[in-house]
PDB file of N, CA and C in Angstrom:
ATOM      1  N   GLN A   1     -14.823 119.864  85.633  1.00 56.00           N
ATOM      2  CA  GLN A   1     -13.520 120.365  86.048  1.00 56.00           C
ATOM      3  C   GLN A   1     -13.233 121.654  85.284  1.00 56.00           C
ATOM      4  N   LYS A   2     -12.850 122.686  86.000  1.00 67.00           N
ATOM      5  CA  LYS A   2     -12.547 123.969  85.388  1.00 67.00           C
ATOM      6  C   LYS A   2     -11.168 123.908  84.743  1.00 67.00           C
ATOM      7  N   ARG A   3     -11.096 124.301  83.483  1.00 74.00           N
ATOM      8  CA  ARG A   3      -9.815 124.324  82.777  1.00 74.00           C
ATOM      9  C   ARG A   3      -9.133 125.675  82.987  1.00 74.00           C
ATOM     10  N   SER A   4      -7.826 125.654  83.000  1.00 88.00           N
ATOM     11  CA  SER A   4      -7.068 126.892  83.147  1.00 88.00           C
ATOM     12  C   SER A   4      -7.175 127.713  81.862  1.00 88.00           C
ATOM     13  N   LYS A   5      -6.825 128.966  81.978  1.00 91.00           N
ATOM     14  CA  LYS A   5      -6.827 129.837  80.801  1.00 91.00           C
ATOM     15  C   LYS A   5      -5.860 129.297  79.746  1.00 91.00           C
ATOM     16  N   LEU A   6      -4.694 128.816  80.187  1.00 88.00           N
ATOM     17  CA  LEU A   6      -3.720 128.224  79.272  1.00 88.00           C
ATOM     18  C   LEU A   6      -4.350 127.056  78.518  1.00 88.00           C
ATOM     19  N   ALA A   7      -5.051 126.173  79.235  1.00 92.00           N
ATOM     20  CA  ALA A   7      -5.650 124.999  78.604  1.00 92.00           C
ATOM     21  C   ALA A   7      -6.705 125.410  77.576  1.00 92.00           C
ATOM     22  N   ARG A   8      -7.513 126.409  77.886  1.00 93.00           N
ATOM     23  CA  ARG A   8      -8.539 126.865  76.936  1.00 93.00           C
ATOM     24  C   ARG A   8      -7.900 127.464  75.685  1.00 93.00           C
ATOM     25  N   ILE A   9      -6.867 128.277  75.873  1.00 95.00           N
ATOM     26  CA  ILE A   9      -6.209 128.916  74.732  1.00 95.00           C
ATOM     27  C   ILE A   9      -5.508 127.871  73.868  1.00 95.00           C
ATOM     28  N   ALA A  10      -4.739 126.986  74.495  1.00 96.00           N
ATOM     29  CA  ALA A  10      -3.993 125.970  73.738  1.00 96.00           C
ATOM     30  C   ALA A  10      -4.941 125.046  72.981  1.00 96.00           C
ATOM     31  N   GLY A  11      -6.023 124.630  73.621  1.00 96.00           N
ATOM     32  CA  GLY A  11      -6.991 123.772  72.943  1.00 96.00           C
ATOM     33  C   GLY A  11      -7.612 124.466  71.748  1.00 96.00           C
ATOM     34  N   GLY A  12      -7.949 125.736  71.904  1.00 96.00           N
ATOM     35  CA  GLY A  12      -8.524 126.504  70.805  1.00 96.00           C
ATOM     36  C   GLY A  12      -7.554 126.679  69.650  1.00 96.00           C
ATOM     37  N   VAL A  13      -6.294 126.936  69.961  1.00 97.00           N
ATOM     38  CA  VAL A  13      -5.272 127.084  68.920  1.00 97.00           C
ATOM     39  C   VAL A  13      -5.167 125.788  68.117  1.00 97.00           C
ATOM     40  N   TYR A  14      -5.072 124.662  68.826  1.00 97.00           N
ATOM     41  CA  TYR A  14      -4.930 123.374  68.144  1.00 97.00           C
ATOM     42  C   TYR A  14      -6.177 123.046  67.327  1.00 97.00           C
ATOM     43  N   ASP A  15      -7.355 123.290  67.888  1.00 97.00           N
ATOM     44  CA  ASP A  15      -8.608 123.011  67.175  1.00 97.00           C
ATOM     45  C   ASP A  15      -8.715 123.806  65.874  1.00 97.00           C
ATOM     46  N   ARG A  16      -8.070 124.966  65.818  1.00 98.00           N
ATOM     47  CA  ARG A  16      -8.099 125.792  64.604  1.00 98.00           C
ATOM     48  C   ARG A  16      -6.920 125.512  63.678  1.00 98.00           C
ATOM     49  N   GLY A  17      -6.191 124.414  63.932  1.00 98.00           N
ATOM     50  CA  GLY A  17      -5.098 124.029  63.034  1.00 98.00           C
ATOM     51  C   GLY A  17      -3.749 124.592  63.425  1.00 98.00           C
ATOM     52  N   GLY A  18      -3.656 125.226  64.574  1.00 98.00           N
ATOM     53  CA  GLY A  18      -2.393 125.796  65.018  1.00 98.00           C
ATOM     54  C   GLY A  18      -1.497 124.763  65.681  1.00 98.00           C
ATOM     55  N   VAL A  19      -0.314 125.191  66.001  1.00 97.00           N
ATOM     56  CA  VAL A  19       0.695 124.340  66.622  1.00 97.00           C
ATOM     57  C   VAL A  19       0.787 124.677  68.107  1.00 97.00           C
ATOM     58  N   VAL A  20       0.808 123.652  68.937  1.00 96.00           N
ATOM     59  CA  VAL A  20       0.987 123.812  70.371  1.00 96.00           C
ATOM     60  C   VAL A  20       2.230 123.018  70.741  1.00 96.00           C
ATOM     61  N   ALA A  21       3.192 123.655  71.405  1.00 94.00           N
ATOM     62  CA  ALA A  21       4.449 122.991  71.736  1.00 94.00           C
ATOM     63  C   ALA A  21       4.909 123.389  73.128  1.00 94.00           C
ATOM     64  N   ALA A  22       5.795 122.575  73.688  1.00 93.00           N
ATOM     65  CA  ALA A  22       6.362 122.854  75.004  1.00 93.00           C
ATOM     66  C   ALA A  22       7.733 122.204  75.087  1.00 93.00           C
ATOM     67  N   VAL A  23       8.590 122.737  75.958  1.00 91.00           N
ATOM     68  CA  VAL A  23       9.925 122.178  76.159  1.00 91.00           C
ATOM     69  C   VAL A  23      10.182 121.965  77.646  1.00 91.00           C
ATOM     70  N   CYS A  24      11.198 121.167  77.929  1.00 85.00           N
ATOM     71  CA  CYS A  24      11.629 120.874  79.290  1.00 85.00           C
ATOM     72  C   CYS A  24      10.478 120.204  80.059  1.00 85.00           C
ATOM     73  N   HIS A  25      10.042 120.774  81.166  1.00 86.00           N
ATOM     74  CA  HIS A  25       8.894 120.236  81.895  1.00 86.00           C
ATOM     75  C   HIS A  25       7.589 120.855  81.391  1.00 86.00           C
ATOM     76  N   GLY A  26       7.667 121.659  80.347  1.00 91.00           N
ATOM     77  CA  GLY A  26       6.497 122.322  79.786  1.00 91.00           C
ATOM     78  C   GLY A  26       5.360 121.407  79.382  1.00 91.00           C
ATOM     79  N   PRO A  27       5.636 120.167  78.910  1.00 93.00           N
ATOM     80  CA  PRO A  27       4.517 119.288  78.573  1.00 93.00           C
ATOM     81  C   PRO A  27       3.560 119.050  79.738  1.00 93.00           C
ATOM     82  N   ALA A  28       3.990 119.329  80.956  1.00 93.00           N
ATOM     83  CA  ALA A  28       3.076 119.221  82.103  1.00 93.00           C
ATOM     84  C   ALA A  28       1.904 120.178  81.922  1.00 93.00           C
ATOM     85  N   GLY A  29       2.147 121.314  81.296  1.00 92.00           N
ATOM     86  CA  GLY A  29       1.087 122.279  81.045  1.00 92.00           C
ATOM     87  C   GLY A  29       0.093 121.815  79.995  1.00 92.00           C
ATOM     88  N   LEU A  30       0.453 120.793  79.225  1.00 94.00           N
ATOM     89  CA  LEU A  30      -0.438 120.280  78.191  1.00 94.00           C
ATOM     90  C   LEU A  30      -1.380 119.202  78.715  1.00 94.00           C
ATOM     91  N   LEU A  31      -1.131 118.711  79.920  1.00 95.00           N
ATOM     92  CA  LEU A  31      -1.937 117.620  80.464  1.00 95.00           C
ATOM     93  C   LEU A  31      -3.404 117.989  80.628  1.00 95.00           C
ATOM     94  N   GLY A  32      -3.694 119.227  80.928  1.00 94.00           N
ATOM     95  CA  GLY A  32      -5.072 119.663  81.141  1.00 94.00           C
ATOM     96  C   GLY A  32      -5.755 120.189  79.897  1.00 94.00           C
ATOM     97  N   VAL A  33      -5.072 120.126  78.750  1.00 96.00           N
ATOM     98  CA  VAL A  33      -5.647 120.659  77.510  1.00 96.00           C
ATOM     99  C   VAL A  33      -6.544 119.603  76.864  1.00 96.00           C
ATOM    100  N   THR A  34      -7.793 119.956  76.678  1.00 95.00           N
ATOM    101  CA  THR A  34      -8.715 119.088  75.951  1.00 95.00           C
ATOM    102  C   THR A  34      -9.162 119.792  74.686  1.00 95.00           C
ATOM    103  N   LEU A  35      -9.496 119.006  73.700  1.00 96.00           N
ATOM    104  CA  LEU A  35      -9.917 119.543  72.412  1.00 96.00           C
ATOM    105  C   LEU A  35     -11.434 119.651  72.362  1.00 96.00           C
ATOM    106  N   ALA A  36     -11.944 120.214  71.290  1.00 95.00           N
ATOM    107  CA  ALA A  36     -13.383 120.417  71.148  1.00 95.00           C
ATOM    108  C   ALA A  36     -14.154 119.098  71.249  1.00 95.00           C
ATOM    109  N   ASP A  37     -13.514 117.990  70.855  1.00 96.00           N
ATOM    110  CA  ASP A  37     -14.184 116.687  70.925  1.00 96.00           C
ATOM    111  C   ASP A  37     -14.103 116.058  72.317  1.00 96.00           C
ATOM    112  N   GLY A  38     -13.464 116.768  73.249  1.00 95.00           N
ATOM    113  CA  GLY A  38     -13.358 116.288  74.623  1.00 95.00           C
ATOM    114  C   GLY A  38     -12.152 115.422  74.912  1.00 95.00           C
ATOM    115  N   LYS A  39     -11.371 115.112  73.897  1.00 97.00           N
ATOM    116  CA  LYS A  39     -10.187 114.268  74.088  1.00 97.00           C
ATOM    117  C   LYS A  39      -8.999 115.118  74.546  1.00 97.00           C
ATOM    118  N   PRO A  40      -8.089 114.518  75.325  1.00 97.00           N
ATOM    119  CA  PRO A  40      -6.877 115.248  75.715  1.00 97.00           C
ATOM    120  C   PRO A  40      -6.028 115.580  74.488  1.00 97.00           C
ATOM    121  N   LEU A  41      -5.439 116.741  74.482  1.00 97.00           N
ATOM    122  CA  LEU A  41      -4.565 117.150  73.379  1.00 97.00           C
ATOM    123  C   LEU A  41      -3.482 116.118  73.116  1.00 97.00           C
ATOM    124  N   VAL A  42      -2.905 115.556  74.167  1.00 97.00           N
ATOM    125  CA  VAL A  42      -1.761 114.657  74.000  1.00 97.00           C
ATOM    126  C   VAL A  42      -2.156 113.237  73.590  1.00 97.00           C
ATOM    127  N   ALA A  43      -3.434 112.883  73.665  1.00 98.00           N
ATOM    128  CA  ALA A  43      -3.874 111.520  73.332  1.00 98.00           C
ATOM    129  C   ALA A  43      -3.504 111.169  71.900  1.00 98.00           C
ATOM    130  N   GLY A  44      -2.848 110.030  71.751  1.00 97.00           N
ATOM    131  CA  GLY A  44      -2.474 109.559  70.425  1.00 97.00           C
ATOM    132  C   GLY A  44      -1.265 110.249  69.818  1.00 97.00           C
ATOM    133  N   LYS A  45      -0.615 111.113  70.589  1.00 96.00           N
ATOM    134  CA  LYS A  45       0.548 111.851  70.084  1.00 96.00           C
ATOM    135  C   LYS A  45       1.832 111.324  70.728  1.00 96.00           C
ATOM    136  N   LYS A  46       2.935 111.448  70.015  1.00 96.00           N
ATOM    137  CA  LYS A  46       4.247 111.177  70.595  1.00 96.00           C
ATOM    138  C   LYS A  46       4.702 112.457  71.276  1.00 96.00           C
ATOM    139  N   VAL A  47       5.032 112.353  72.561  1.00 95.00           N
ATOM    140  CA  VAL A  47       5.433 113.527  73.327  1.00 95.00           C
ATOM    141  C   VAL A  47       6.758 113.228  74.017  1.00 95.00           C
ATOM    142  N   ALA A  48       7.763 114.058  73.756  1.00 94.00           N
ATOM    143  CA  ALA A  48       9.062 113.916  74.411  1.00 94.00           C
ATOM    144  C   ALA A  48       9.036 114.684  75.725  1.00 94.00           C
ATOM    145  N   ALA A  49       9.551 114.052  76.758  1.00 92.00           N
ATOM    146  CA  ALA A  49       9.606 114.684  78.077  1.00 92.00           C
ATOM    147  C   ALA A  49      10.586 113.910  78.942  1.00 92.00           C
ATOM    148  N   PHE A  50      10.860 114.442  80.126  1.00 90.00           N
ATOM    149  CA  PHE A  50      11.737 113.758  81.060  1.00 90.00           C
ATOM    150  C   PHE A  50      11.191 112.372  81.373  1.00 90.00           C
ATOM    151  N   THR A  51      12.093 111.418  81.514  1.00 93.00           N
ATOM    152  CA  THR A  51      11.701 110.068  81.904  1.00 93.00           C
ATOM    153  C   THR A  51      11.624 109.983  83.425  1.00 93.00           C
ATOM    154  N   ASN A  52      10.971 108.950  83.917  1.00 94.00           N
ATOM    155  CA  ASN A  52      10.931 108.718  85.365  1.00 94.00           C
ATOM    156  C   ASN A  52      12.346 108.531  85.902  1.00 94.00           C
ATOM    157  N   GLU A  53      13.173 107.838  85.132  1.00 95.00           N
ATOM    158  CA  GLU A  53      14.556 107.596  85.550  1.00 95.00           C
ATOM    159  C   GLU A  53      15.356 108.892  85.653  1.00 95.00           C
ATOM    160  N   GLU A  54      15.118 109.828  84.747  1.00 93.00           N
ATOM    161  CA  GLU A  54      15.810 111.119  84.822  1.00 93.00           C
ATOM    162  C   GLU A  54      15.367 111.896  86.059  1.00 93.00           C
ATOM    163  N   GLU A  55      14.080 111.853  86.364  1.00 92.00           N
ATOM    164  CA  GLU A  55      13.595 112.528  87.570  1.00 92.00           C
ATOM    165  C   GLU A  55      14.249 111.919  88.813  1.00 92.00           C
ATOM    166  N   GLN A  56      14.373 110.600  88.830  1.00 93.00           N
ATOM    167  CA  GLN A  56      15.008 109.924  89.962  1.00 93.00           C
ATOM    168  C   GLN A  56      16.494 110.272  90.049  1.00 93.00           C
ATOM    169  N   ALA A  57      17.161 110.348  88.896  1.00 94.00           N
ATOM    170  CA  ALA A  57      18.600 110.618  88.865  1.00 94.00           C
ATOM    171  C   ALA A  57      18.942 111.992  89.446  1.00 94.00           C
ATOM    172  N   VAL A  58      18.047 112.962  89.272  1.00 91.00           N
ATOM    173  CA  VAL A  58      18.315 114.306  89.801  1.00 91.00           C
ATOM    174  C   VAL A  58      17.659 114.523  91.160  1.00 91.00           C
ATOM    175  N   GLY A  59      17.070 113.457  91.707  1.00 91.00           N
ATOM    176  CA  GLY A  59      16.506 113.528  93.045  1.00 91.00           C
ATOM    177  C   GLY A  59      15.166 114.226  93.147  1.00 91.00           C
ATOM    178  N   LEU A  60      14.429 114.296  92.043  1.00 86.00           N
ATOM    179  CA  LEU A  60      13.146 115.001  92.071  1.00 86.00           C
ATOM    180  C   LEU A  60      11.925 114.091  92.055  1.00 86.00           C
ATOM    181  N   ALA A  61      12.118 112.794  91.910  1.00 89.00           N
ATOM    182  CA  ALA A  61      10.980 111.877  91.784  1.00 89.00           C
ATOM    183  C   ALA A  61      10.041 111.954  92.982  1.00 89.00           C
ATOM    184  N   GLU A  62      10.585 112.241  94.156  1.00 89.00           N
ATOM    185  CA  GLU A  62       9.750 112.333  95.360  1.00 89.00           C
ATOM    186  C   GLU A  62       9.324 113.774  95.655  1.00 89.00           C
ATOM    187  N   THR A  63       9.822 114.726  94.862  1.00 89.00           N
ATOM    188  CA  THR A  63       9.537 116.143  95.089  1.00 89.00           C
ATOM    189  C   THR A  63       8.416 116.654  94.194  1.00 89.00           C
ATOM    190  N   VAL A  64       8.443 116.259  92.931  1.00 89.00           N
ATOM    191  CA  VAL A  64       7.440 116.732  91.981  1.00 89.00           C
ATOM    192  C   VAL A  64       6.084 116.105  92.303  1.00 89.00           C
ATOM    193  N   PRO A  65       4.987 116.805  91.977  1.00 92.00           N
ATOM    194  CA  PRO A  65       3.656 116.273  92.332  1.00 92.00           C
ATOM    195  C   PRO A  65       3.265 115.027  91.545  1.00 92.00           C
ATOM    196  N   PHE A  66       3.888 114.798  90.400  1.00 94.00           N
ATOM    197  CA  PHE A  66       3.631 113.600  89.598  1.00 94.00           C
ATOM    198  C   PHE A  66       4.810 113.400  88.663  1.00 94.00           C
ATOM    199  N   LEU A  67       4.952 112.189  88.177  1.00 95.00           N
ATOM    200  CA  LEU A  67       5.993 111.904  87.191  1.00 95.00           C
ATOM    201  C   LEU A  67       5.412 112.184  85.814  1.00 95.00           C
ATOM    202  N   LEU A  68       6.062 113.073  85.084  1.00 95.00           N
ATOM    203  CA  LEU A  68       5.531 113.566  83.821  1.00 95.00           C
ATOM    204  C   LEU A  68       5.328 112.453  82.808  1.00 95.00           C
ATOM    205  N   ALA A  69       6.275 111.553  82.679  1.00 96.00           N
ATOM    206  CA  ALA A  69       6.139 110.468  81.701  1.00 96.00           C
ATOM    207  C   ALA A  69       4.889 109.642  81.991  1.00 96.00           C
ATOM    208  N   ASP A  70       4.678 109.306  83.245  1.00 97.00           N
ATOM    209  CA  ASP A  70       3.496 108.522  83.620  1.00 97.00           C
ATOM    210  C   ASP A  70       2.211 109.301  83.340  1.00 97.00           C
ATOM    211  N   ALA A  71       2.198 110.571  83.681  1.00 97.00           N
ATOM    212  CA  ALA A  71       1.001 111.391  83.497  1.00 97.00           C
ATOM    213  C   ALA A  71       0.645 111.531  82.014  1.00 97.00           C
ATOM    214  N   LEU A  72       1.661 111.679  81.169  1.00 97.00           N
ATOM    215  CA  LEU A  72       1.409 111.772  79.728  1.00 97.00           C
ATOM    216  C   LEU A  72       0.783 110.481  79.214  1.00 97.00           C
ATOM    217  N   GLU A  73       1.337 109.357  79.636  1.00 97.00           N
ATOM    218  CA  GLU A  73       0.807 108.066  79.185  1.00 97.00           C
ATOM    219  C   GLU A  73      -0.614 107.838  79.698  1.00 97.00           C
ATOM    220  N   GLU A  74      -0.912 108.298  80.912  1.00 97.00           N
ATOM    221  CA  GLU A  74      -2.270 108.184  81.456  1.00 97.00           C
ATOM    222  C   GLU A  74      -3.279 108.953  80.619  1.00 97.00           C
ATOM    223  N   LYS A  75      -2.815 110.015  79.940  1.00 97.00           N
ATOM    224  CA  LYS A  75      -3.694 110.815  79.091  1.00 97.00           C
ATOM    225  C   LYS A  75      -3.727 110.286  77.658  1.00 97.00           C
ATOM    226  N   GLY A  76      -3.032 109.178  77.389  1.00 98.00           N
ATOM    227  CA  GLY A  76      -3.081 108.562  76.067  1.00 98.00           C
ATOM    228  C   GLY A  76      -1.930 108.903  75.151  1.00 98.00           C
ATOM    229  N   ALA A  77      -0.936 109.628  75.639  1.00 98.00           N
ATOM    230  CA  ALA A  77       0.230 109.949  74.822  1.00 98.00           C
ATOM    231  C   ALA A  77       1.195 108.773  74.797  1.00 98.00           C
ATOM    232  N   THR A  78       2.029 108.752  73.768  1.00 97.00           N
ATOM    233  CA  THR A  78       3.156 107.846  73.723  1.00 97.00           C
ATOM    234  C   THR A  78       4.362 108.666  74.176  1.00 97.00           C
ATOM    235  N   HIS A  79       4.908 108.329  75.355  1.00 96.00           N
ATOM    236  CA  HIS A  79       6.042 109.076  75.880  1.00 96.00           C
ATOM    237  C   HIS A  79       7.298 108.643  75.142  1.00 96.00           C
ATOM    238  N   VAL A  80       8.029 109.636  74.633  1.00 93.00           N
ATOM    239  CA  VAL A  80       9.290 109.395  73.938  1.00 93.00           C
ATOM    240  C   VAL A  80      10.374 110.069  74.776  1.00 93.00           C
ATOM    241  N   PRO A  81      11.337 109.297  75.278  1.00 90.00           N
ATOM    242  CA  PRO A  81      12.418 109.928  76.054  1.00 90.00           C
ATOM    243  C   PRO A  81      13.080 111.041  75.237  1.00 90.00           C
ATOM    244  N   GLY A  82      13.271 112.197  75.884  1.00 73.00           N
ATOM    245  CA  GLY A  82      13.812 113.370  75.185  1.00 73.00           C
ATOM    246  C   GLY A  82      15.252 113.496  75.337  1.00 73.00           C
TER     247      GLY A  82
END
C-alpha cells in the first residue's frame, strides 16, 4: 500500500523522536502513518477524537467515510473521548 507524503513525513518525525499531533478530525490523517517497525503510529497510544455518538449527534455518521473512533481502535489506539 502506497503511503501518502503526510504519512511518510509524520512517521519519520516520530521515528526520530519528534512529536506528531492533530486536532479536531485531524487524527484521521494519522491512521495511515506507520513507523519504521511497521506498526501504526497510533497503536498503543491514547488518542482523543470525536466519538461515534458525537458524529451521530451532528448528523455526520452516515456522511463521513468512516467513524474516527472506530478506525483509531482498529489500528490499536485507545480512543479517549475529547
